[in-house]
Phi, psi and omega in degrees: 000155183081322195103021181070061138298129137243169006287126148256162195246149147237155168230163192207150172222137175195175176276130169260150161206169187201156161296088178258115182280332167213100192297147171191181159078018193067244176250022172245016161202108192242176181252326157255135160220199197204114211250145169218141202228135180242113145239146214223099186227159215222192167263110197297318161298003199221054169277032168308176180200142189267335166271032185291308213293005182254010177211027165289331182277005184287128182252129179244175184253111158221154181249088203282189192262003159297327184268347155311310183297300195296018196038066183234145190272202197291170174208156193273122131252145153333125161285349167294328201271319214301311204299314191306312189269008197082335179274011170215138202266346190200155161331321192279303188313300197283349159303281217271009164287310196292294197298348192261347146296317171286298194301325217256340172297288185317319201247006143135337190266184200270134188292337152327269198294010175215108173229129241241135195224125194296144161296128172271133171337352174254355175257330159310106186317118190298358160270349195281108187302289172194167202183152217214124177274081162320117195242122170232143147325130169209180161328314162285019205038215206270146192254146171266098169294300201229132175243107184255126187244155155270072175292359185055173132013333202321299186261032174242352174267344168306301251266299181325289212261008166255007192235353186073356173237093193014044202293001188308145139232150170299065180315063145003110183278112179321320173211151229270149155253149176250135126229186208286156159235117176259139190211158166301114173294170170306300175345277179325308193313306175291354182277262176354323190260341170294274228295341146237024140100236159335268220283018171253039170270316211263341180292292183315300182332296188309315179291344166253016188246014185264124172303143193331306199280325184297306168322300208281355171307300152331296171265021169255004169254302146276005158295328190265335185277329188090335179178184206186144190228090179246154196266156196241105156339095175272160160311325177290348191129315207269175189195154188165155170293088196244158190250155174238124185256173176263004158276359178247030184216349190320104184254177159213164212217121168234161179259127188231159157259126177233156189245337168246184179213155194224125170233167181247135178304166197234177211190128174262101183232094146321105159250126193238113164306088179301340188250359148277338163300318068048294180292301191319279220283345160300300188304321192257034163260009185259140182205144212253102165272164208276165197293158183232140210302143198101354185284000000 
């Protein structure tokens, strides 16, 4: 997808469901809902966005969570000054605070009555860069409609070790670098697959796929230890406890050239409650006309 590209975007709609013990309150605390999802994953060192400067000047109601503390209400800004000043933590988050205003503005609700409200630190996901509530005034005062997070890295690394499967991606560097590499010698490798027998190809496999610094971590523990004992994850599924000697941790350390780089992406996720947006635009599209006399 994309051309193997980042940033790429999927978007998705489907039925939610949560124990909500007692639905009430209409469509805004339901037991089935109707859920719509944006994800968006990026480079985690590089959350620039190439259209902000065309929306840095849209001005919103946010309420960040400093001023929650201090008991202060929402204040109007730029999203160029919020993303500028820190209080939006990076560009891509702040496109997509503007844009999920401009869609809820376009459909109807009133801009005035929708303001976007910071997760305060005891609400924050611990993995979670930053996350901002789309809130619009209603009958019920303010609801919470659209939640746009900044996951950081967080569920693809989930996604990664319950699945067994590779989620990196691979960057094409513009121009190639050497560094240093620690590795296992041959010697070892073979040491490793006699001394465990079955499981010691995947034994190897874990030991050469351990980044440079975690190896060299390895063998300077045993070395200092006589041996070390770690559970080691296999390719296969399995998982178990091997002791490490020091013919099996035995490294060597060379200069490579690398032309790629490999991270796991971090993901920006908008998510829109459709059936509180859905109450939110009724409401505020409802209008009394006054009685005229004869009426």
């Amino acid at each position: 997808q994309n051309a193997n590209k980042l940033p790429f975007g999927c978007a998705q709609i489907g039925k939610s469901f949560r124990n909500e013990i007692a639905p009430r309150a209409g469509l805004t605390r339901l037991r089935e809902f109707t859920q719509a999802e944006i994800e968006y994953f990026v480079k985690p060192t590089n959350k620039a966005h190439p259209k902000f400067e065309g929306i840095a000047g849209t001005k919103l109601l946010l309420h960040s969570s400093t001023r929650q503390l201090a008991g202060e209400t929402h204040e109007e800004m730029t999203i160029g000054d919020a993303v500028g000043a820190g209080i939006v933590n990076n560009e891509t988050l702040g496109y997509y605070i503007v844009r999920t205003f401009m869609f809820l503005t376009s459909i109807g609700i009133k801009p005035q009555h929708c303001r976007f409200r910071q997760h305060l630190p005891t609400e924050m996901a611990h993995y979670a860069c930053d996350c901002w509530d789309a809130e619009i005034e209603t009958c019920y005062g303010w609801l919470e409609c659209v939640g746009i997070a900044d996951r950081a890295c967080f569920d693809l690394n989930a996604h990664a070790q319950a699945a067994k499967v590779d989620l990196l991606y691979r960057e094409t560097l513009d121009t190639p670098i050497e560094v240093e590499v620690t590795a296992i010698t041959k010697a070892a490798g073979v040491a490793v697959m006699k001394a465990f027998k079955k499981p010691g190809k995947l034994v190897k496999e874990w030991l050469e796929k351990l980044p440079s610094e975690e190896l060299r971590s390895l063998a300077d523990e045993v070395r200092q230890g006589g041996k070390a004992t770690r559970t080691c994850e296999l390719s296969d599924g399995t998982s178990g406890e091997f002791e490490f000697l020091p013919e099996h941790v035995a490294c060597e350390t060379k200069k490579e050239k690398q032309s790629t780089t490999t991270f796991m992406p971090g993901v920006v996720e908008p998510s829109f409650g459709i059936d509180r947006i859905l109450f939110s635009v009724l409401e505020h599209a409802y209008y009394a006309r006054p009685k005229e006399e004869g009426d």
